[in-house]
PDB file of C-alpha atoms in Angstrom:
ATOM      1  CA  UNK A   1      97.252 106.523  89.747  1.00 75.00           C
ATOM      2  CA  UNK A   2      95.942 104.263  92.147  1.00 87.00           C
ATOM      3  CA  UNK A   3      98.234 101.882  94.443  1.00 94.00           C
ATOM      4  CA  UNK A   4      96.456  99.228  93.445  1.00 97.00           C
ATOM      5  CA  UNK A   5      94.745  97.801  90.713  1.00 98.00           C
ATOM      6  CA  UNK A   6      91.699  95.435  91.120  1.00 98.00           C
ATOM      7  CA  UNK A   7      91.196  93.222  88.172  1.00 98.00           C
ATOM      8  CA  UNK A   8      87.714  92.156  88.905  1.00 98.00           C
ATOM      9  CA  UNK A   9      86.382  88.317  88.969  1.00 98.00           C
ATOM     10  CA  UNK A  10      83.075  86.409  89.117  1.00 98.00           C
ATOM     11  CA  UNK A  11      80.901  87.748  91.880  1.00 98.00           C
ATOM     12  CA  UNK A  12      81.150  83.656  92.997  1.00 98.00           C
ATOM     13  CA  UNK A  13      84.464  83.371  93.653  1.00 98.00           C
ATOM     14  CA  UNK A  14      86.145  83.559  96.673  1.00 98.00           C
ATOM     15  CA  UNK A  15      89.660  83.457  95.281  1.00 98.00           C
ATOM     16  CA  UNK A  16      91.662  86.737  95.510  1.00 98.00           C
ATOM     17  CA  UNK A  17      95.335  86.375  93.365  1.00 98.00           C
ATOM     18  CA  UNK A  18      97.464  88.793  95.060  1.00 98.00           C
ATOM     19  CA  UNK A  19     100.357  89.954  93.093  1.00 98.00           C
ATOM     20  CA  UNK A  20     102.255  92.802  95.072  1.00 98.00           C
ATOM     21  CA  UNK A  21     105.658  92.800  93.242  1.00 98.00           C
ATOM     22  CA  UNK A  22     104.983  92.565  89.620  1.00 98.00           C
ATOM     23  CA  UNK A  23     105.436  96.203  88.994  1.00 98.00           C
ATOM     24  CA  UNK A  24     108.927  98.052  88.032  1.00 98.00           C
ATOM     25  CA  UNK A  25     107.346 101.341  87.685  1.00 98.00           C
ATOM     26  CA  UNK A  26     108.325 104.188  90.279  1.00 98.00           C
ATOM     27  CA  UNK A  27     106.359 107.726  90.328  1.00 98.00           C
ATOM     28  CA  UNK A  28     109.002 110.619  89.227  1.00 98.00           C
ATOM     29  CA  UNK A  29     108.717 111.860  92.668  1.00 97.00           C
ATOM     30  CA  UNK A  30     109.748 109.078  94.268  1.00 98.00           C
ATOM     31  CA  UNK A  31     112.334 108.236  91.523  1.00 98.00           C
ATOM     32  CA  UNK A  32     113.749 111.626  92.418  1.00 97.00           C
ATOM     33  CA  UNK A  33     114.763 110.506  96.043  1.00 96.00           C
ATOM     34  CA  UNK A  34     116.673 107.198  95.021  1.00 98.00           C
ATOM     35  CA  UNK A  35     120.280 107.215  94.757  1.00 98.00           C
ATOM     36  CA  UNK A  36     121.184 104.956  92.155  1.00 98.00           C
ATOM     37  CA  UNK A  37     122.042 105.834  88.140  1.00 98.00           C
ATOM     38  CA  UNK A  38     119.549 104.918  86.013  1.00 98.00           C
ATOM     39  CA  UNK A  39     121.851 101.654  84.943  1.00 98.00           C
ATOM     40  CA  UNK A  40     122.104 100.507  88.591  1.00 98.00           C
ATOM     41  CA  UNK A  41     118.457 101.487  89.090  1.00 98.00           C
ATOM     42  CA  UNK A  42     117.678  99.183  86.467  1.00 98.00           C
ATOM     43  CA  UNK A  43     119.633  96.311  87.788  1.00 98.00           C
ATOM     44  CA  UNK A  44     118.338  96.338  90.817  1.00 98.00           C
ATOM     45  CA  UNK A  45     114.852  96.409  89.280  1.00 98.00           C
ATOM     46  CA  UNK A  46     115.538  93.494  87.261  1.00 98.00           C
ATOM     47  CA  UNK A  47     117.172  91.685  90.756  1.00 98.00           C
ATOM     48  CA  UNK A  48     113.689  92.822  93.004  1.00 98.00           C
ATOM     49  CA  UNK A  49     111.019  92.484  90.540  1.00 98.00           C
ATOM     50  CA  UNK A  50     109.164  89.526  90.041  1.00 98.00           C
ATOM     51  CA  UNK A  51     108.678  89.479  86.578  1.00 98.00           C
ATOM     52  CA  UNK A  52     105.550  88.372  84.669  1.00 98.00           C
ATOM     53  CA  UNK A  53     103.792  87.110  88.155  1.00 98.00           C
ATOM     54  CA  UNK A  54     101.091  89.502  87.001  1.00 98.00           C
ATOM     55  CA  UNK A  55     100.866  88.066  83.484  1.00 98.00           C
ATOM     56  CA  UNK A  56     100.794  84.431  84.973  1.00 98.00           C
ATOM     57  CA  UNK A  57      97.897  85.339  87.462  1.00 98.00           C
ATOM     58  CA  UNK A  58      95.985  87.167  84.930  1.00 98.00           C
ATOM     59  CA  UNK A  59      95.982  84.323  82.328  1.00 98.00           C
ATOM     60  CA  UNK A  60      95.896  81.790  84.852  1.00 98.00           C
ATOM     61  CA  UNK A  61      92.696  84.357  86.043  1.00 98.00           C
ATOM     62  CA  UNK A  62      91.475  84.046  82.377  1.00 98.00           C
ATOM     63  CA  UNK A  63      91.407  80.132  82.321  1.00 98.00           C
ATOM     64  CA  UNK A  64      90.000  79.112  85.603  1.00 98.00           C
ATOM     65  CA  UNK A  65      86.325  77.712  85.316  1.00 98.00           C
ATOM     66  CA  UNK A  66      85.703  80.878  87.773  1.00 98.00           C
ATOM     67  CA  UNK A  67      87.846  83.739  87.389  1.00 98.00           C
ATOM     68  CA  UNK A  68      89.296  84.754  90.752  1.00 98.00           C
ATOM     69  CA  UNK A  69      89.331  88.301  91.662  1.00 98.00           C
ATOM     70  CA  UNK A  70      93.096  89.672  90.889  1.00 98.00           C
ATOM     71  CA  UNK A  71      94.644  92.246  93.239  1.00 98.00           C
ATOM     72  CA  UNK A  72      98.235  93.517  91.495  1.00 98.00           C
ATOM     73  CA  UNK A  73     100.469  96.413  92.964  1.00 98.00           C
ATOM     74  CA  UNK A  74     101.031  99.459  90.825  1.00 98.00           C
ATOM     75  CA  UNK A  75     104.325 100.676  91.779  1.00 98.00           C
ATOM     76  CA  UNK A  76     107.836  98.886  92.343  1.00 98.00           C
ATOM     77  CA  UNK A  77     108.351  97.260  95.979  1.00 98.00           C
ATOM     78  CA  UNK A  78     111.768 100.316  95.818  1.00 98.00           C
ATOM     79  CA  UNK A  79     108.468 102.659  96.288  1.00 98.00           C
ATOM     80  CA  UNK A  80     107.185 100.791  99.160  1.00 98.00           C
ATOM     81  CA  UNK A  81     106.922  97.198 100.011  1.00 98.00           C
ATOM     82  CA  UNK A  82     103.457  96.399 101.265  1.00 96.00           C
ATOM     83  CA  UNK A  83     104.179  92.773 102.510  1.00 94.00           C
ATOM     84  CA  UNK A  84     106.511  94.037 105.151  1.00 94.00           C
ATOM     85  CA  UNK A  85     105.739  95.548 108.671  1.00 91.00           C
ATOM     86  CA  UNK A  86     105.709  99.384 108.350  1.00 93.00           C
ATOM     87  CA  UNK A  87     107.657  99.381 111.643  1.00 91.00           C
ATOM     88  CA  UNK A  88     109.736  98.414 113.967  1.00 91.00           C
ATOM     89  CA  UNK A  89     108.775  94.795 114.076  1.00 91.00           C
ATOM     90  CA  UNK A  90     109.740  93.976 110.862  1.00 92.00           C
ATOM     91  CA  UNK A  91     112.995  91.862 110.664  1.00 92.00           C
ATOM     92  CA  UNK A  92     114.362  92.873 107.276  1.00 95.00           C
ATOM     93  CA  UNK A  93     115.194  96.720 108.631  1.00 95.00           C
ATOM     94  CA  UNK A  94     118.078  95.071 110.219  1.00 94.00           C
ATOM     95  CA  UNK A  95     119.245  95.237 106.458  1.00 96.00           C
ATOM     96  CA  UNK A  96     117.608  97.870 105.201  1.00 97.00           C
ATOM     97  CA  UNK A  97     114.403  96.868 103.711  1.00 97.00           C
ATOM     98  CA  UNK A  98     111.589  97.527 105.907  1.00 97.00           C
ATOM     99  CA  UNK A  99     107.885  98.842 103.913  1.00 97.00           C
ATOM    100  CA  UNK A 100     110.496 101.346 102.583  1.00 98.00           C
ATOM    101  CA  UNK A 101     113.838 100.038 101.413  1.00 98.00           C
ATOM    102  CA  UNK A 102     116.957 102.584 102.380  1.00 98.00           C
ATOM    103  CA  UNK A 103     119.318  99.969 100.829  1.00 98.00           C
ATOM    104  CA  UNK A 104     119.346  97.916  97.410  1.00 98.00           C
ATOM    105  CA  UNK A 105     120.166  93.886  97.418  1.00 98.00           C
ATOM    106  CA  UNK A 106     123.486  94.078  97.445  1.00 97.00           C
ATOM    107  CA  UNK A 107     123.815  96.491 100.274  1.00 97.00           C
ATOM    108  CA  UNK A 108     124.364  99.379  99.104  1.00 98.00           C
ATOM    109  CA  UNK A 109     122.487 102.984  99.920  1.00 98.00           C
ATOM    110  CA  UNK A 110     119.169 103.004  97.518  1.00 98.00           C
ATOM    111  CA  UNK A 111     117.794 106.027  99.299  1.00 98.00           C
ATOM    112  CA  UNK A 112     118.886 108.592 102.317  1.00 97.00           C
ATOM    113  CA  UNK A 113     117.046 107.340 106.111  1.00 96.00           C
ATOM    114  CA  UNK A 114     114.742 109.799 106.968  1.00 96.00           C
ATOM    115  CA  UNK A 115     111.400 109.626 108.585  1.00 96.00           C
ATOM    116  CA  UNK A 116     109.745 112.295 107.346  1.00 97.00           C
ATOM    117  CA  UNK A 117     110.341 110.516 103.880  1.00 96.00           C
ATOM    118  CA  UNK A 118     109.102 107.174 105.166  1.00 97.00           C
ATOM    119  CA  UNK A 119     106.314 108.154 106.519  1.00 97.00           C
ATOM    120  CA  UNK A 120     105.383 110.337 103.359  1.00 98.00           C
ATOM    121  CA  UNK A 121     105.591 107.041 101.231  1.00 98.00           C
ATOM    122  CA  UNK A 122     103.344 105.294 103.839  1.00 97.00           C
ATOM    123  CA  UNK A 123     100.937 107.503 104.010  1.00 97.00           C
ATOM    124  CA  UNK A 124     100.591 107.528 100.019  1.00 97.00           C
ATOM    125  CA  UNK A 125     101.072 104.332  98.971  1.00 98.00           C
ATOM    126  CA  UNK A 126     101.689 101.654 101.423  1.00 97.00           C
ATOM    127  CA  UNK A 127      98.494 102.078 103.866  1.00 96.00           C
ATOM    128  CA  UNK A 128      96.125 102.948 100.724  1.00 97.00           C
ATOM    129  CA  UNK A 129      97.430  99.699  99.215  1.00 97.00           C
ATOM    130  CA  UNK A 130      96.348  97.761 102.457  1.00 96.00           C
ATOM    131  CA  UNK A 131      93.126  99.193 102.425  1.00 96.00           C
ATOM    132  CA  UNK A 132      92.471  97.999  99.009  1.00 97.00           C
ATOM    133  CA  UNK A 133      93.416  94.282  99.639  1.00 97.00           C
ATOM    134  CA  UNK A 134      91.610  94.691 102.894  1.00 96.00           C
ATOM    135  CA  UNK A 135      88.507  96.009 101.195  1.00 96.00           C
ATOM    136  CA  UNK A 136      88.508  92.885  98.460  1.00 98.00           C
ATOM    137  CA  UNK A 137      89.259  90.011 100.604  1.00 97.00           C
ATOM    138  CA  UNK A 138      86.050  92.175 103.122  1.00 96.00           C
ATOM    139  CA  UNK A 139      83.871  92.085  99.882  1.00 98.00           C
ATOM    140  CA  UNK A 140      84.043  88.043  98.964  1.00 98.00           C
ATOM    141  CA  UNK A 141      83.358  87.108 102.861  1.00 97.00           C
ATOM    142  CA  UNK A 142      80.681  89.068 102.564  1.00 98.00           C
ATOM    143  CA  UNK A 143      79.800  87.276  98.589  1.00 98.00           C
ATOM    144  CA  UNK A 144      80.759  84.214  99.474  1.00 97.00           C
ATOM    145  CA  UNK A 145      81.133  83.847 103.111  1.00 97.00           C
ATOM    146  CA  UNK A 146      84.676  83.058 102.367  1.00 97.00           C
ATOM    147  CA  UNK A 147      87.860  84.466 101.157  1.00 98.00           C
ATOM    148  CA  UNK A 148      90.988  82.417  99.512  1.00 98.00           C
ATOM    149  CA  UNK A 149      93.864  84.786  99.362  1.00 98.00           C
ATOM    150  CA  UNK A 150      96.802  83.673  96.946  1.00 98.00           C
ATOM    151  CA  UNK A 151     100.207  85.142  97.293  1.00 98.00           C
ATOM    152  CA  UNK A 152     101.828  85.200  94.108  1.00 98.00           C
ATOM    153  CA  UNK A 153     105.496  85.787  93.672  1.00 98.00           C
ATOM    154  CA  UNK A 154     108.671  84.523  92.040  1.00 98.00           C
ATOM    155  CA  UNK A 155     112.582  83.971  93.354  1.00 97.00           C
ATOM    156  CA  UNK A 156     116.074  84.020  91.610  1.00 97.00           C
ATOM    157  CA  UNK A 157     117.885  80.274  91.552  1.00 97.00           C
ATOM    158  CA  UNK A 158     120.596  81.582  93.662  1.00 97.00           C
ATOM    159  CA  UNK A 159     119.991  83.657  96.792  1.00 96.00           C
ATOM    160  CA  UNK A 160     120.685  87.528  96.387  1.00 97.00           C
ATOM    161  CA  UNK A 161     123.280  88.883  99.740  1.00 96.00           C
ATOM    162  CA  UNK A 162     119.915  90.724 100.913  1.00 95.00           C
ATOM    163  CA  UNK A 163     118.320  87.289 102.160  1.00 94.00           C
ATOM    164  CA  UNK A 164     118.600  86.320 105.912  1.00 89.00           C
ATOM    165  CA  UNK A 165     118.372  82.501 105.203  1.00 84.00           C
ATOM    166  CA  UNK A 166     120.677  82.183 102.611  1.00 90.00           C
ATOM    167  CA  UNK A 167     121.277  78.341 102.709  1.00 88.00           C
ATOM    168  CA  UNK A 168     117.692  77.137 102.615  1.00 86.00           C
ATOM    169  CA  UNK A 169     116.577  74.922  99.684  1.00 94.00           C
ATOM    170  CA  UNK A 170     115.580  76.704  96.639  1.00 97.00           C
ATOM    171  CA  UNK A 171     112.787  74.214  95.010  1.00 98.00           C
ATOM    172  CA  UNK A 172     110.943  74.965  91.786  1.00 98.00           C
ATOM    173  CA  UNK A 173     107.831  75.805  94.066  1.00 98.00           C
ATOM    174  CA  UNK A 174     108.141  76.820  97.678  1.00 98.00           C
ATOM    175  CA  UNK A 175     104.557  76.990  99.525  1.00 98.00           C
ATOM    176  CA  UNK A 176     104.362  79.779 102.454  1.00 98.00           C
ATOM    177  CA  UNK A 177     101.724  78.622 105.148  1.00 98.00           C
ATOM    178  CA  UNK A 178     100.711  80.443 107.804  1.00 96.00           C
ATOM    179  CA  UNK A 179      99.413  78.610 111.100  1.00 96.00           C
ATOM    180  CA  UNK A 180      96.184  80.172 111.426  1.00 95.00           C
ATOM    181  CA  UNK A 181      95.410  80.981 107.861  1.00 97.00           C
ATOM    182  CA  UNK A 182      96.412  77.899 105.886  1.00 98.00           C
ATOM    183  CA  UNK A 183      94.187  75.229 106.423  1.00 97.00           C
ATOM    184  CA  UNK A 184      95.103  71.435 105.698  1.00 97.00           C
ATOM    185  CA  UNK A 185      93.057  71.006 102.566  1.00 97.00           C
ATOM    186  CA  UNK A 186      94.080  74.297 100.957  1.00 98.00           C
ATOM    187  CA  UNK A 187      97.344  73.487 101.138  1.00 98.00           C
ATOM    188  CA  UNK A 188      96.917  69.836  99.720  1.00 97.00           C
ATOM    189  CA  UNK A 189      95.325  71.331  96.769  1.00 98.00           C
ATOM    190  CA  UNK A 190      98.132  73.817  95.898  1.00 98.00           C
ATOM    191  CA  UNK A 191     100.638  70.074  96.391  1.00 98.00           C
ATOM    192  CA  UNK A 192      98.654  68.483  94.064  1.00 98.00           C
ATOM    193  CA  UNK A 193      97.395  71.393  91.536  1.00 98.00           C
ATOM    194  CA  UNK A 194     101.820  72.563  91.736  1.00 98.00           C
ATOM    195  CA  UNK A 195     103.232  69.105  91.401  1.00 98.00           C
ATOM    196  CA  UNK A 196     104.105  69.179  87.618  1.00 97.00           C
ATOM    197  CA  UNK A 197     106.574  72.262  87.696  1.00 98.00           C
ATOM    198  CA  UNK A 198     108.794  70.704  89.822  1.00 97.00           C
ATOM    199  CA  UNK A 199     109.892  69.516  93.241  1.00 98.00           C
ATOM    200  CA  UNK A 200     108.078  71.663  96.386  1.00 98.00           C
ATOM    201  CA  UNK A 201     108.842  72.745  99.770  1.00 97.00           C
ATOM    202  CA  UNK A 202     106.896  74.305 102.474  1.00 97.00           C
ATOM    203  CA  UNK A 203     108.598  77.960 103.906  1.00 96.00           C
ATOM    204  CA  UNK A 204     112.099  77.600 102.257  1.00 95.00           C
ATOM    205  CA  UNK A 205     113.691  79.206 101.097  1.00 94.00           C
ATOM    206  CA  UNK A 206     110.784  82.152 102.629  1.00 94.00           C
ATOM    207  CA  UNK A 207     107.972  81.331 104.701  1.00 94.00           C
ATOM    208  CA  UNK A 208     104.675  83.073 105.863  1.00 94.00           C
ATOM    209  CA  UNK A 209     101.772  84.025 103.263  1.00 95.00           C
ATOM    210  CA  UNK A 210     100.099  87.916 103.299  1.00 95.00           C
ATOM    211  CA  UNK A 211      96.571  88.651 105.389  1.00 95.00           C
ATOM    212  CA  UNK A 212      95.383  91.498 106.001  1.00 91.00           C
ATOM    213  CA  UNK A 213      96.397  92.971 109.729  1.00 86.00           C
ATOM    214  CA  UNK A 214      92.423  94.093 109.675  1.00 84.00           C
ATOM    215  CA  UNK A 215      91.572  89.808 109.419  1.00 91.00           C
ATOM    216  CA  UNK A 216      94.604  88.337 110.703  1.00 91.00           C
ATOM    217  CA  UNK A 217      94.210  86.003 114.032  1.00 92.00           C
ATOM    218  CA  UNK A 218      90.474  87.245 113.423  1.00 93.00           C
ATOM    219  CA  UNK A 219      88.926  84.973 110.793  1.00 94.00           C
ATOM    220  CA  UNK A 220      89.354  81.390 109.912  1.00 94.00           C
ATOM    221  CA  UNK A 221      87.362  82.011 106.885  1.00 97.00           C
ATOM    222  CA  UNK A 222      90.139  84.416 105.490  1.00 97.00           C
ATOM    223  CA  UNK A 223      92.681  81.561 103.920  1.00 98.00           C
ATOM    224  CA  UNK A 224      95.790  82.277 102.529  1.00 98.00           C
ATOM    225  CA  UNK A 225      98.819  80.529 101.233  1.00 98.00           C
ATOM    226  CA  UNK A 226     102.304  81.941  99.491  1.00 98.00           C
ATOM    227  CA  UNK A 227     103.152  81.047  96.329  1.00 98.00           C
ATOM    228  CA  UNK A 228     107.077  81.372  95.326  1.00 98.00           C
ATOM    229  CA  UNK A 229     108.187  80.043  92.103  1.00 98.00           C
ATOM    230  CA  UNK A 230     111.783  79.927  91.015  1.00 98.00           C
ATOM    231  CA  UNK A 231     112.546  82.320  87.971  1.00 98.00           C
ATOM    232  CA  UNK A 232     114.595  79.736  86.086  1.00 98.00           C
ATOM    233  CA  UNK A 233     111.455  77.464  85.607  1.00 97.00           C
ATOM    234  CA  UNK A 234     109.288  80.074  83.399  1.00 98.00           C
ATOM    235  CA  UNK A 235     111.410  83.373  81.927  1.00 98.00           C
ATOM    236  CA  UNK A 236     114.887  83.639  81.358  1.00 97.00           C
ATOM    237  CA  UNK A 237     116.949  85.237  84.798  1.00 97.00           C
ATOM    238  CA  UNK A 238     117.497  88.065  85.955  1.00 96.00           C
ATOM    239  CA  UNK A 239     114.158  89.493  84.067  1.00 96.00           C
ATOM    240  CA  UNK A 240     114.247  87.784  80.651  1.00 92.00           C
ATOM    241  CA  UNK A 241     111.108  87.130  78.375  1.00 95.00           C
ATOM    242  CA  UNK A 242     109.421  84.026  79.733  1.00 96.00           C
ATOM    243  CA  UNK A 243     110.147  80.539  78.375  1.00 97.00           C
ATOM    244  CA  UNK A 244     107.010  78.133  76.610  1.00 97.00           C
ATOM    245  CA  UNK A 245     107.294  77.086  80.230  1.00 97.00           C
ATOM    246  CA  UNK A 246     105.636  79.723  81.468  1.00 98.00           C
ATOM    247  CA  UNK A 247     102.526  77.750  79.388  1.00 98.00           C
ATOM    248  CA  UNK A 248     102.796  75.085  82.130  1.00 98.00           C
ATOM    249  CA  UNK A 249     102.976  77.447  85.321  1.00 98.00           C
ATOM    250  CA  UNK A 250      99.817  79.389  84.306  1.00 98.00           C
ATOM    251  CA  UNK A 251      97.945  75.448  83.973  1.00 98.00           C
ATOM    252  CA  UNK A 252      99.390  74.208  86.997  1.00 98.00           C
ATOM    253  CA  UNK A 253      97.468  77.861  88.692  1.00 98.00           C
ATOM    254  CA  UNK A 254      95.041  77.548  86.723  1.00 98.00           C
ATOM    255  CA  UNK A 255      94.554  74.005  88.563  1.00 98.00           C
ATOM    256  CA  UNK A 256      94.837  75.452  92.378  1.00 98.00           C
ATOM    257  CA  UNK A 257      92.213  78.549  91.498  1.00 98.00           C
ATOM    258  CA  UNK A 258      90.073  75.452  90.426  1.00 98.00           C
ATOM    259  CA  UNK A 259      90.507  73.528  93.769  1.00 97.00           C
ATOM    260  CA  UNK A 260      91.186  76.236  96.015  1.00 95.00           C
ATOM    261  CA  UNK A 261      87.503  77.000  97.155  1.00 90.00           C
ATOM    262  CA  UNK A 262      86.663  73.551  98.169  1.00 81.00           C
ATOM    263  CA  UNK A 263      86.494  73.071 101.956  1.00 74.00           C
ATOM    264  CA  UNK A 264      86.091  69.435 103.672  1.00 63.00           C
ATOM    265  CA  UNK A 265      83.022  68.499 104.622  1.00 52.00           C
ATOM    266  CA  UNK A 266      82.319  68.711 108.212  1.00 50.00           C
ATOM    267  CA  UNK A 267      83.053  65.711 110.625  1.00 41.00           C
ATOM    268  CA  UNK A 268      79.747  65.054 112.061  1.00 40.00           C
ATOM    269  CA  UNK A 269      81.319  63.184 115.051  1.00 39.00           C
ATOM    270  CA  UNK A 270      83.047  66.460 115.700  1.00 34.00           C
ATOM    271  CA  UNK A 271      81.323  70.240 116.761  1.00 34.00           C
ATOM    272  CA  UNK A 272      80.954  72.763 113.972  1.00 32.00           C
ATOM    273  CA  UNK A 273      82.809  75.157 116.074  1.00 29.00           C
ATOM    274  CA  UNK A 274      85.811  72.846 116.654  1.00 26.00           C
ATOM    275  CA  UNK A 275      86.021  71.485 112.895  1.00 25.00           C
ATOM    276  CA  UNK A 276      85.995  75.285 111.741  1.00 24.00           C
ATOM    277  CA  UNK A 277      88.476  76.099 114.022  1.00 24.00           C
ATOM    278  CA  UNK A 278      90.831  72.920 113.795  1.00 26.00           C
ATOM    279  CA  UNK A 279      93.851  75.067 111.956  1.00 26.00           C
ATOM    280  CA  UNK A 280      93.005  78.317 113.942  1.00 25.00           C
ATOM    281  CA  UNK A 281      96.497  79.144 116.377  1.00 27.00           C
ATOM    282  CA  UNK A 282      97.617  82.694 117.803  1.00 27.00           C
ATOM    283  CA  UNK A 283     100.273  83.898 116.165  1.00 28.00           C
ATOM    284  CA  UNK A 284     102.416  87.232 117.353  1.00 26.00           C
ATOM    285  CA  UNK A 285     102.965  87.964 113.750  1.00 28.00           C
ATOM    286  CA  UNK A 286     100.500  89.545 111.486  1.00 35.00           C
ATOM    287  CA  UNK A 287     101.086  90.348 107.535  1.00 42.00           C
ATOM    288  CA  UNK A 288     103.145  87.433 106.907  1.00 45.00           C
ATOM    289  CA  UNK A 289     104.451  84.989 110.330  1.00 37.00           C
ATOM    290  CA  UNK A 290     107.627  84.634 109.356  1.00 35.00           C
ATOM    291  CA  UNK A 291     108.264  88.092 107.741  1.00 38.00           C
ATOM    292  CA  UNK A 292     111.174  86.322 105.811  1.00 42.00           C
ATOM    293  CA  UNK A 293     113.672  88.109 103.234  1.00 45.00           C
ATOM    294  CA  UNK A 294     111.256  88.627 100.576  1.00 46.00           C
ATOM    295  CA  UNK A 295     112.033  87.339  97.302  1.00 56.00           C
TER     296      UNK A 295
END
């Protein structure tokens, strides 16, 4: 079974829906090395998981006036959790959830530390994974000479004790930019296009948006922004059936696929090279800035 599952769009669209922790499944082998019951297992499932982000990007996908290419993750995020660092820069192994998680939300042991393990999961599902979202967002630059990466996730109303920034605001939508990848009038669009489900913040309660390490701090025309929507506003919490609500989510998406694309035209009082450019800042991070507690 493949790591990743590409849900093909128009051959015209730039747009890439990324949708990395949809999933609940976990391969039998890998099942085999987690601690928890089956119960507990399935608690902290319904905690991790963001439920039905795949369903809203796919019919979001389905009612865009060009369907956006859709990138999902096939396995839980307790396999492997390809939006962190699979080292030691990532912030969240001060807790236990690096790429591969050793403990559960609340703390507690979810599987034995032990490199040979880790690396084993790397090496069959995180980097292939990677390579995949590398290898779409590589194919529409080269369709389309552009490539609009969308982060999709979802967050519980009240912060789980796994979170680093417990006390930030928890709006309906919260927007994750990232200096060099989210320009000015991408993220307008997602303001205006998000507007109707509810107040919005920029990087709270998380921060940062997933590129690719191969384009990050390498090309402005790889965009990306994060996407966080609170749980409460379209299914019923932990991992409940969605609401009608969900109805307005997948049009307010359905809105920022449509919009995404567009670029400002250039300033003619200003060089090509500079108004290309104008968001474009080093960053020491790569896969997400921030690397915040994932939601």
């Amino acid at each position: 079974m493949p790591t990743a599952r590409v849900i093909p769009g128009s051959t015209s669209s730039p747009v890439i829906l990324h949708v990395p922790h949809a999933s609940r499944h976990i391969p039998a082998a890998v099942r085999r090395t987690i601690l928890l019951t089956d119960p507990d297992l399935a608690t902290e499932l319904d905690r991790m998981t963001d439920t039905a982000t795949d369903l809203l990007a796919e019919q979001a996908a389905h009612h865009a006036a060009t369907r956006p290419w859709i990138v999902q993750n096939t396995v839980s995020r307790l396999v492997v959790d390809p939006e962190r660092f699979p080292d030691e820069r990532e912030e969240m192994r001060k807790v236990g959830m690096g790429a591969v998680y050793t403990r559960t939300s609340h703390g507690t042991p979810l599987r034995h530390p032990d490199p040979a393990t880790e690396q084993a999961l790397l090496n069959d599902y995180f980097h292939p994974y990677a390579d995949t979202v590398s290898r779409v967002v590589t194919d529409r630059l080269a369709a389309t000479g552009t490539a609009v990466l969308l982060d999709v996730h979802s967050y519980p109303r009240l912060p789980l004790p796994y979170e680093l920034h417990p006390s930030g605001t928890r709006p309906a939508i919260c927007l994750g930019t990232d200096p060099a990848h989210t320009p000015p009038h991408l993220l307008a669009a997602a303001q205006a296009a998000l507007a109707p489900c509810g107040d919005l913040s920029l990087n709270t309660p998380f921060a940062g948006c997933y590129v690719p390490l191969h384009h990050y701090n390498t090309n402005p025309d790889v965009t990306a922004l994060m996407i966080e929507i609170r749980r409460d506003i379209y299914l019923t919490e932990p991992a409940g059936p969605p609401t009608p609500a969900l109805n307005d989510v997948v049009a307010a998406l359905t809105r920022l696929i449509n919009e995404a694309p567009a670029r400002p035209e250039p300033n003619p009082a200003r060089p090509a090279t500079a108004e290309r450019h104008g968001w474009w800042s080093p960053h020491p991070r790569c896969t997400r800035p921030d690397h915040r507690d994932r939601s």
